[in-house]
PDB file of C-alpha atoms in Angstrom:
ATOM      1  CA  UNK D   1      14.097  23.300   1.760  1.00 56.00           C
ATOM      2  CA  UNK D   2      17.424  20.515   2.209  1.00 56.00           C
ATOM      3  CA  UNK D   3      19.342  23.324   2.263  1.00 68.00           C
ATOM      4  CA  UNK D   4      17.187  25.722   5.560  1.00 78.00           C
ATOM      5  CA  UNK D   5      17.339  21.684   7.240  1.00 77.00           C
ATOM      6  CA  UNK D   6      20.256  19.495   6.087  1.00 82.00           C
ATOM      7  CA  UNK D   7      22.056  20.407   9.520  1.00 85.00           C
ATOM      8  CA  UNK D   8      18.968  19.495  11.898  1.00 86.00           C
ATOM      9  CA  UNK D   9      16.596  16.969  11.243  1.00 87.00           C
ATOM     10  CA  UNK D  10      13.538  17.120   8.990  1.00 89.00           C
ATOM     11  CA  UNK D  11       9.825  15.167   7.878  1.00 91.00           C
ATOM     12  CA  UNK D  12       9.231  15.451   3.933  1.00 92.00           C
ATOM     13  CA  UNK D  13       6.512  14.538   2.546  1.00 93.00           C
ATOM     14  CA  UNK D  14       5.691  14.128  -0.380  1.00 94.00           C
ATOM     15  CA  UNK D  15       2.646  13.320  -2.249  1.00 93.00           C
ATOM     16  CA  UNK D  16       2.663  12.267  -6.202  1.00 93.00           C
ATOM     17  CA  UNK D  17      -0.127  12.834  -8.054  1.00 90.00           C
ATOM     18  CA  UNK D  18       1.076  10.472 -10.407  1.00 90.00           C
ATOM     19  CA  UNK D  19      -0.543   6.724 -11.358  1.00 88.00           C
ATOM     20  CA  UNK D  20      -3.694   8.079 -10.827  1.00 86.00           C
ATOM     21  CA  UNK D  21      -6.632   9.603 -13.098  1.00 85.00           C
ATOM     22  CA  UNK D  22      -6.375  11.971 -14.864  1.00 87.00           C
ATOM     23  CA  UNK D  23      -2.141  11.010 -16.098  1.00 89.00           C
ATOM     24  CA  UNK D  24      -1.149  14.249 -16.146  1.00 88.00           C
ATOM     25  CA  UNK D  25       2.078  14.206 -18.107  1.00 91.00           C
ATOM     26  CA  UNK D  26       4.635  16.458 -18.715  1.00 94.00           C
ATOM     27  CA  UNK D  27       5.343  17.154 -22.519  1.00 95.00           C
ATOM     28  CA  UNK D  28       9.309  16.157 -21.460  1.00 96.00           C
ATOM     29  CA  UNK D  29       7.616  12.529 -20.913  1.00 96.00           C
ATOM     30  CA  UNK D  30       5.092  12.073 -23.358  1.00 95.00           C
ATOM     31  CA  UNK D  31       5.784   8.922 -25.149  1.00 95.00           C
ATOM     32  CA  UNK D  32       8.613   8.115 -23.448  1.00 94.00           C
ATOM     33  CA  UNK D  33       6.699   3.704 -22.691  1.00 93.00           C
ATOM     34  CA  UNK D  34       5.850   1.756 -24.603  1.00 90.00           C
ATOM     35  CA  UNK D  35       3.072   1.556 -22.286  1.00 87.00           C
ATOM     36  CA  UNK D  36       1.198   4.145 -23.173  1.00 88.00           C
ATOM     37  CA  UNK D  37      -0.012   7.487 -21.030  1.00 89.00           C
ATOM     38  CA  UNK D  38       0.453   5.519 -17.678  1.00 90.00           C
ATOM     39  CA  UNK D  39       3.321   4.075 -19.034  1.00 92.00           C
ATOM     40  CA  UNK D  40       4.766   7.570 -19.284  1.00 94.00           C
ATOM     41  CA  UNK D  41       3.009   8.772 -15.989  1.00 94.00           C
ATOM     42  CA  UNK D  42       5.013   5.503 -13.917  1.00 94.00           C
ATOM     43  CA  UNK D  43       8.692   7.004 -15.836  1.00 96.00           C
ATOM     44  CA  UNK D  44       8.182  10.693 -14.351  1.00 97.00           C
ATOM     45  CA  UNK D  45       7.239   9.703 -11.012  1.00 96.00           C
ATOM     46  CA  UNK D  46      10.393   7.092 -10.895  1.00 96.00           C
ATOM     47  CA  UNK D  47      12.810  10.218 -12.501  1.00 97.00           C
ATOM     48  CA  UNK D  48      10.878  12.645  -9.528  1.00 96.00           C
ATOM     49  CA  UNK D  49      11.337  10.070  -7.120  1.00 96.00           C
ATOM     50  CA  UNK D  50      15.178  10.566  -8.688  1.00 97.00           C
ATOM     51  CA  UNK D  51      16.205  13.813  -8.147  1.00 96.00           C
ATOM     52  CA  UNK D  52      15.108  13.539  -4.467  1.00 94.00           C
ATOM     53  CA  UNK D  53      17.463  10.805  -3.229  1.00 95.00           C
ATOM     54  CA  UNK D  54      19.923  12.704  -5.662  1.00 96.00           C
ATOM     55  CA  UNK D  55      19.592  15.841  -3.582  1.00 92.00           C
ATOM     56  CA  UNK D  56      19.494  13.970  -0.175  1.00 93.00           C
ATOM     57  CA  UNK D  57      22.420  12.096  -1.661  1.00 94.00           C
ATOM     58  CA  UNK D  58      24.672  15.635  -2.314  1.00 93.00           C
ATOM     59  CA  UNK D  59      23.920  17.062   0.645  1.00 91.00           C
ATOM     60  CA  UNK D  60      25.882  14.275   2.571  1.00 92.00           C
ATOM     61  CA  UNK D  61      22.287  13.348   3.984  1.00 92.00           C
ATOM     62  CA  UNK D  62      22.110   9.629   1.958  1.00 92.00           C
ATOM     63  CA  UNK D  63      23.553   7.383   5.332  1.00 93.00           C
ATOM     64  CA  UNK D  64      20.762   9.830   7.899  1.00 93.00           C
ATOM     65  CA  UNK D  65      17.703   9.664   5.679  1.00 94.00           C
ATOM     66  CA  UNK D  66      15.667   7.316   6.367  1.00 96.00           C
ATOM     67  CA  UNK D  67      13.534   6.942   3.167  1.00 97.00           C
ATOM     68  CA  UNK D  68      10.011   5.222   2.824  1.00 97.00           C
ATOM     69  CA  UNK D  69       8.074   4.879  -0.900  1.00 97.00           C
ATOM     70  CA  UNK D  70       4.283   3.310  -0.869  1.00 95.00           C
ATOM     71  CA  UNK D  71       1.527   4.005  -2.684  1.00 93.00           C
ATOM     72  CA  UNK D  72      -2.894   4.386  -0.682  1.00 91.00           C
ATOM     73  CA  UNK D  73      -4.351   1.357  -3.174  1.00 93.00           C
ATOM     74  CA  UNK D  74      -4.177  -0.439  -5.848  1.00 94.00           C
ATOM     75  CA  UNK D  75      -4.308   0.016  -9.215  1.00 93.00           C
ATOM     76  CA  UNK D  76      -7.531   1.630 -10.465  1.00 93.00           C
ATOM     77  CA  UNK D  77      -9.419  -1.083 -12.367  1.00 93.00           C
ATOM     78  CA  UNK D  78     -12.118   0.596 -13.634  1.00 93.00           C
ATOM     79  CA  UNK D  79      -9.674   3.751 -15.384  1.00 91.00           C
ATOM     80  CA  UNK D  80     -10.234   2.435 -18.566  1.00 85.00           C
ATOM     81  CA  UNK D  81     -10.255   4.962 -22.358  1.00 81.00           C
ATOM     82  CA  UNK D  82     -10.909   2.950 -25.000  1.00 79.00           C
ATOM     83  CA  UNK D  83      -8.758  -0.396 -24.931  1.00 77.00           C
ATOM     84  CA  UNK D  84      -6.507   1.576 -23.060  1.00 78.00           C
ATOM     85  CA  UNK D  85      -6.716   0.191 -19.069  1.00 81.00           C
ATOM     86  CA  UNK D  86      -5.021   4.071 -17.479  1.00 87.00           C
ATOM     87  CA  UNK D  87      -4.949   2.787 -13.726  1.00 87.00           C
ATOM     88  CA  UNK D  88      -2.547   0.141 -13.384  1.00 86.00           C
ATOM     89  CA  UNK D  89      -2.624  -3.244 -12.823  1.00 88.00           C
ATOM     90  CA  UNK D  90      -2.857  -5.661  -9.231  1.00 93.00           C
ATOM     91  CA  UNK D  91      -1.281  -8.983 -10.648  1.00 93.00           C
ATOM     92  CA  UNK D  92      -2.815 -11.860  -9.256  1.00 96.00           C
ATOM     93  CA  UNK D  93      -4.658 -10.020  -6.760  1.00 96.00           C
ATOM     94  CA  UNK D  94      -8.004  -9.737  -7.204  1.00 96.00           C
ATOM     95  CA  UNK D  95      -9.988  -6.364  -7.072  1.00 95.00           C
ATOM     96  CA  UNK D  96      -8.176  -2.778  -6.978  1.00 95.00           C
ATOM     97  CA  UNK D  97      -8.670   1.253  -5.928  1.00 94.00           C
ATOM     98  CA  UNK D  98     -11.791   1.457  -4.255  1.00 92.00           C
ATOM     99  CA  UNK D  99     -12.268  -1.908  -3.155  1.00 94.00           C
ATOM    100  CA  UNK D 100     -11.382  -2.178   1.006  1.00 90.00           C
ATOM    101  CA  UNK D 101     -11.300  -5.835   1.394  1.00 95.00           C
ATOM    102  CA  UNK D 102     -10.439  -7.673  -1.313  1.00 97.00           C
ATOM    103  CA  UNK D 103      -6.341  -7.602  -1.892  1.00 97.00           C
ATOM    104  CA  UNK D 104      -6.009  -6.066  -5.015  1.00 96.00           C
ATOM    105  CA  UNK D 105      -7.290  -2.652  -3.516  1.00 95.00           C
ATOM    106  CA  UNK D 106      -5.332  -2.497  -0.532  1.00 94.00           C
ATOM    107  CA  UNK D 107      -2.188  -4.495  -0.214  1.00 94.00           C
ATOM    108  CA  UNK D 108       1.385  -2.438  -2.497  1.00 93.00           C
ATOM    109  CA  UNK D 109       4.894  -2.696  -1.909  1.00 92.00           C
ATOM    110  CA  UNK D 110       6.423  -0.089   0.462  1.00 94.00           C
ATOM    111  CA  UNK D 111      10.279   0.582  -0.778  1.00 96.00           C
ATOM    112  CA  UNK D 112      12.398   1.858   2.248  1.00 96.00           C
ATOM    113  CA  UNK D 113      15.834   2.859   2.162  1.00 96.00           C
ATOM    114  CA  UNK D 114      18.577   3.873   4.716  1.00 96.00           C
ATOM    115  CA  UNK D 115      22.023   3.096   3.383  1.00 94.00           C
ATOM    116  CA  UNK D 116      24.360   2.200   6.581  1.00 90.00           C
ATOM    117  CA  UNK D 117      21.839   1.124   9.085  1.00 93.00           C
ATOM    118  CA  UNK D 118      19.325  -1.459   6.201  1.00 93.00           C
ATOM    119  CA  UNK D 119      20.387  -4.489   5.060  1.00 88.00           C
ATOM    120  CA  UNK D 120      20.961  -3.780   1.546  1.00 90.00           C
ATOM    121  CA  UNK D 121      18.266  -6.160  -0.338  1.00 92.00           C
ATOM    122  CA  UNK D 122      16.216  -7.474   1.922  1.00 93.00           C
ATOM    123  CA  UNK D 123      13.049  -8.680   0.931  1.00 95.00           C
ATOM    124  CA  UNK D 124      10.143  -9.050   4.256  1.00 94.00           C
ATOM    125  CA  UNK D 125       6.651 -10.504   3.742  1.00 90.00           C
ATOM    126  CA  UNK D 126       4.505  -9.501   6.124  1.00 91.00           C
ATOM    127  CA  UNK D 127       1.954  -7.342   6.894  1.00 91.00           C
ATOM    128  CA  UNK D 128       2.621  -3.571   7.874  1.00 94.00           C
ATOM    129  CA  UNK D 129      -0.076  -0.521   7.242  1.00 95.00           C
ATOM    130  CA  UNK D 130       0.542   2.671   6.697  1.00 95.00           C
ATOM    131  CA  UNK D 131      -0.406   3.666  10.025  1.00 95.00           C
ATOM    132  CA  UNK D 132       2.588   2.862  10.976  1.00 97.00           C
ATOM    133  CA  UNK D 133       4.144   5.484   9.652  1.00 96.00           C
ATOM    134  CA  UNK D 134       3.379   7.417  12.468  1.00 96.00           C
ATOM    135  CA  UNK D 135       5.348   5.013  15.115  1.00 97.00           C
ATOM    136  CA  UNK D 136       9.098   4.885  12.948  1.00 96.00           C
ATOM    137  CA  UNK D 137       8.274   9.139  12.433  1.00 95.00           C
ATOM    138  CA  UNK D 138       8.529   8.885  16.331  1.00 95.00           C
ATOM    139  CA  UNK D 139      10.482   6.816  16.834  1.00 93.00           C
ATOM    140  CA  UNK D 140      13.397   7.827  14.476  1.00 93.00           C
ATOM    141  CA  UNK D 141      12.517  11.543  16.670  1.00 92.00           C
ATOM    142  CA  UNK D 142      13.670   9.768  19.860  1.00 92.00           C
ATOM    143  CA  UNK D 143       9.861  10.485  21.520  1.00 93.00           C
ATOM    144  CA  UNK D 144       7.019   8.434  22.644  1.00 94.00           C
ATOM    145  CA  UNK D 145       3.970   7.908  21.425  1.00 95.00           C
ATOM    146  CA  UNK D 146       0.443   9.402  23.179  1.00 94.00           C
ATOM    147  CA  UNK D 147      -0.606   6.824  26.031  1.00 94.00           C
ATOM    148  CA  UNK D 148      -3.773   8.805  26.491  1.00 96.00           C
ATOM    149  CA  UNK D 149      -5.124   6.664  23.051  1.00 96.00           C
ATOM    150  CA  UNK D 150      -5.436   3.797  21.111  1.00 94.00           C
ATOM    151  CA  UNK D 151      -2.536   4.246  18.115  1.00 94.00           C
ATOM    152  CA  UNK D 152      -2.909   0.957  15.872  1.00 94.00           C
ATOM    153  CA  UNK D 153       0.539   1.622  14.189  1.00 96.00           C
ATOM    154  CA  UNK D 154       3.694  -0.096  15.006  1.00 95.00           C
ATOM    155  CA  UNK D 155       7.159   1.294  14.657  1.00 96.00           C
ATOM    156  CA  UNK D 156       8.917  -0.733  11.084  1.00 96.00           C
ATOM    157  CA  UNK D 157      12.048  -0.583  12.363  1.00 94.00           C
ATOM    158  CA  UNK D 158      12.225  -3.545  14.544  1.00 94.00           C
ATOM    159  CA  UNK D 159      10.943  -5.873  11.324  1.00 94.00           C
ATOM    160  CA  UNK D 160      13.275  -3.621   8.917  1.00 95.00           C
ATOM    161  CA  UNK D 161      16.015  -3.882  11.253  1.00 92.00           C
ATOM    162  CA  UNK D 162      15.677  -7.439  12.081  1.00 90.00           C
ATOM    163  CA  UNK D 163      15.760  -7.282  15.326  1.00 92.00           C
ATOM    164  CA  UNK D 164      11.601  -8.675  14.955  1.00 90.00           C
ATOM    165  CA  UNK D 165      10.887 -11.333  12.780  1.00 88.00           C
ATOM    166  CA  UNK D 166       7.197 -11.196  12.343  1.00 88.00           C
ATOM    167  CA  UNK D 167       5.541  -8.124  11.942  1.00 89.00           C
ATOM    168  CA  UNK D 168       3.359  -6.595  15.221  1.00 90.00           C
ATOM    169  CA  UNK D 169      -0.412  -6.884  13.462  1.00 93.00           C
ATOM    170  CA  UNK D 170      -1.792  -9.829  14.640  1.00 93.00           C
ATOM    171  CA  UNK D 171      -5.418  -8.159  12.973  1.00 95.00           C
ATOM    172  CA  UNK D 172      -5.832  -5.785  10.923  1.00 95.00           C
ATOM    173  CA  UNK D 173      -9.254  -4.258  10.165  1.00 96.00           C
ATOM    174  CA  UNK D 174      -9.666  -3.248   5.966  1.00 96.00           C
ATOM    175  CA  UNK D 175     -12.877  -0.308   5.719  1.00 95.00           C
ATOM    176  CA  UNK D 176     -14.693   0.660   2.848  1.00 95.00           C
ATOM    177  CA  UNK D 177     -15.215   3.976   4.227  1.00 92.00           C
ATOM    178  CA  UNK D 178     -16.486   3.812   7.372  1.00 95.00           C
ATOM    179  CA  UNK D 179     -18.057  -0.429   7.012  1.00 96.00           C
ATOM    180  CA  UNK D 180     -15.438  -2.829   8.156  1.00 97.00           C
ATOM    181  CA  UNK D 181     -15.740  -5.203   5.261  1.00 98.00           C
ATOM    182  CA  UNK D 182     -12.345  -7.581   5.453  1.00 98.00           C
ATOM    183  CA  UNK D 183     -10.038  -8.930   8.721  1.00 98.00           C
ATOM    184  CA  UNK D 184      -6.938 -10.844   8.711  1.00 96.00           C
ATOM    185  CA  UNK D 185      -5.116 -12.976  10.940  1.00 95.00           C
ATOM    186  CA  UNK D 186      -1.819 -13.609  10.717  1.00 92.00           C
ATOM    187  CA  UNK D 187      -1.920 -16.610  13.060  1.00 89.00           C
ATOM    188  CA  UNK D 188       1.779 -15.904  14.603  1.00 83.00           C
ATOM    189  CA  UNK D 189       2.612 -19.682  15.327  1.00 81.00           C
ATOM    190  CA  UNK D 190       2.205 -20.910  12.103  1.00 84.00           C
ATOM    191  CA  UNK D 191       2.825 -17.924  10.171  1.00 83.00           C
ATOM    192  CA  UNK D 192      -0.530 -18.601   8.178  1.00 91.00           C
ATOM    193  CA  UNK D 193      -2.782 -15.473   7.252  1.00 94.00           C
ATOM    194  CA  UNK D 194      -6.148 -15.159   7.176  1.00 96.00           C
ATOM    195  CA  UNK D 195      -8.978 -13.562   5.558  1.00 97.00           C
ATOM    196  CA  UNK D 196     -12.250 -13.275   6.880  1.00 97.00           C
ATOM    197  CA  UNK D 197     -14.648 -10.966   4.295  1.00 98.00           C
ATOM    198  CA  UNK D 198     -18.050  -9.314   5.648  1.00 97.00           C
ATOM    199  CA  UNK D 199     -19.239  -7.039   2.588  1.00 97.00           C
ATOM    200  CA  UNK D 200     -17.697  -7.895  -0.667  1.00 97.00           C
ATOM    201  CA  UNK D 201     -17.936  -5.403  -3.734  1.00 97.00           C
ATOM    202  CA  UNK D 202     -20.921  -6.498  -6.873  1.00 97.00           C
ATOM    203  CA  UNK D 203     -19.031  -6.919  -9.741  1.00 96.00           C
ATOM    204  CA  UNK D 204     -19.786  -5.367 -13.231  1.00 94.00           C
ATOM    205  CA  UNK D 205     -20.034  -7.161 -15.545  1.00 92.00           C
ATOM    206  CA  UNK D 206     -19.721 -10.495 -13.327  1.00 90.00           C
ATOM    207  CA  UNK D 207     -16.552 -11.940 -13.824  1.00 87.00           C
ATOM    208  CA  UNK D 208     -14.473  -8.689 -14.370  1.00 88.00           C
ATOM    209  CA  UNK D 209     -13.014  -8.348 -10.923  1.00 91.00           C
ATOM    210  CA  UNK D 210     -14.383  -5.027 -11.056  1.00 94.00           C
ATOM    211  CA  UNK D 211     -16.906  -2.285 -10.894  1.00 95.00           C
ATOM    212  CA  UNK D 212     -17.249  -0.900 -15.229  1.00 93.00           C
ATOM    213  CA  UNK D 213     -20.635  -0.005 -14.792  1.00 92.00           C
ATOM    214  CA  UNK D 214     -20.401   2.540 -11.571  1.00 92.00           C
ATOM    215  CA  UNK D 215     -16.497   2.887 -12.838  1.00 91.00           C
ATOM    216  CA  UNK D 216     -15.603   2.108  -8.862  1.00 93.00           C
ATOM    217  CA  UNK D 217     -16.785  -0.046  -6.313  1.00 95.00           C
ATOM    218  CA  UNK D 218     -19.023   1.243  -4.285  1.00 95.00           C
ATOM    219  CA  UNK D 219     -19.540   0.095  -0.382  1.00 96.00           C
ATOM    220  CA  UNK D 220     -22.822  -0.187   1.308  1.00 96.00           C
ATOM    221  CA  UNK D 221     -25.947  -0.221  -0.360  1.00 95.00           C
ATOM    222  CA  UNK D 222     -26.961  -2.353  -3.205  1.00 94.00           C
ATOM    223  CA  UNK D 223     -23.343  -2.082  -4.386  1.00 95.00           C
ATOM    224  CA  UNK D 224     -21.802  -4.559  -1.617  1.00 97.00           C
ATOM    225  CA  UNK D 225     -22.400  -8.718  -0.955  1.00 97.00           C
ATOM    226  CA  UNK D 226     -23.472  -9.184   2.464  1.00 97.00           C
ATOM    227  CA  UNK D 227     -21.984 -12.673   3.930  1.00 96.00           C
ATOM    228  CA  UNK D 228     -22.932 -14.348   6.986  1.00 94.00           C
ATOM    229  CA  UNK D 229     -21.422 -16.594   7.591  1.00 92.00           C
ATOM    230  CA  UNK D 230     -18.201 -14.387   6.138  1.00 95.00           C
ATOM    231  CA  UNK D 231     -16.320 -15.577   2.704  1.00 96.00           C
ATOM    232  CA  UNK D 232     -13.047 -17.273   4.526  1.00 97.00           C
ATOM    233  CA  UNK D 233      -9.616 -17.355   2.642  1.00 97.00           C
ATOM    234  CA  UNK D 234      -6.500 -18.689   2.887  1.00 96.00           C
ATOM    235  CA  UNK D 235      -4.271 -16.271   2.215  1.00 96.00           C
ATOM    236  CA  UNK D 236      -0.938 -18.210   2.025  1.00 94.00           C
ATOM    237  CA  UNK D 237      -2.319 -20.563   0.120  1.00 95.00           C
ATOM    238  CA  UNK D 238      -4.569 -18.756  -1.965  1.00 97.00           C
ATOM    239  CA  UNK D 239      -3.236 -15.414  -2.279  1.00 96.00           C
ATOM    240  CA  UNK D 240      -5.347 -14.501  -5.373  1.00 97.00           C
ATOM    241  CA  UNK D 241      -7.912 -15.555  -3.029  1.00 97.00           C
ATOM    242  CA  UNK D 242     -10.383 -17.496  -5.284  1.00 95.00           C
ATOM    243  CA  UNK D 243     -11.145 -20.320  -3.412  1.00 94.00           C
ATOM    244  CA  UNK D 244     -13.441 -19.501  -0.209  1.00 95.00           C
ATOM    245  CA  UNK D 245     -12.948 -21.837   2.338  1.00 95.00           C
ATOM    246  CA  UNK D 246     -16.259 -24.216   3.789  1.00 86.00           C
ATOM    247  CA  UNK D 247     -16.932 -26.625   6.666  1.00 75.00           C
ATOM    248  CA  UNK D 248     -16.653 -29.351   3.996  1.00 79.00           C
ATOM    249  CA  UNK D 249     -12.840 -28.228   2.587  1.00 74.00           C
ATOM    250  CA  UNK D 250     -11.636 -27.250   6.053  1.00 69.00           C
TER     251      UNK D 250
END
């Protein structure tokens, strides 16, 4: 692919099977990590990404190639074998894969590499979306997004280059399947992030933060609780969504 396209623009999309159950790991990487099969899978994914970046470097494309690495959801908490957790860990964030509202299901890091164009070592703590990839790629290709429909994504380039300090996403809607579970408001004048939950999964067991009895949390039916008024959190002060606000507290 690279040799056919190295002298002209190209788009390479790589969707890795790694760190997703079943954790298929080649023999070369089995036992490589101290964190079991999941760790081996991470090691192999890291190696594969490294090989791709090596080829870009070897072909002298490093300074003309925009690289974006991210995941489409947080860790899969319910994936277990015995006492071994096979689906990752979401740190302080509540919930995980399949949950369209809690931060642990939707908040993932994005890593960007473009030497000579984007400043190295920059950390941007602003909400963006995988929907932003499309307008970013269109922007890079010198095109313009269609004007005959609403495009929810926003180009990432002004934020990455430091021309803008805040994400263009004032509101972000979080769906579980076709059901709206939560919405966040990025209050631009103060930078505060608020989030309202209209439906949340029923955890099994209740204190587990996951749906172990079902295998994965459902989006509707008796597996979710509807909230009227919605649960409201100040993510800027409570990123783990531990303390819903009320009329008495806010």
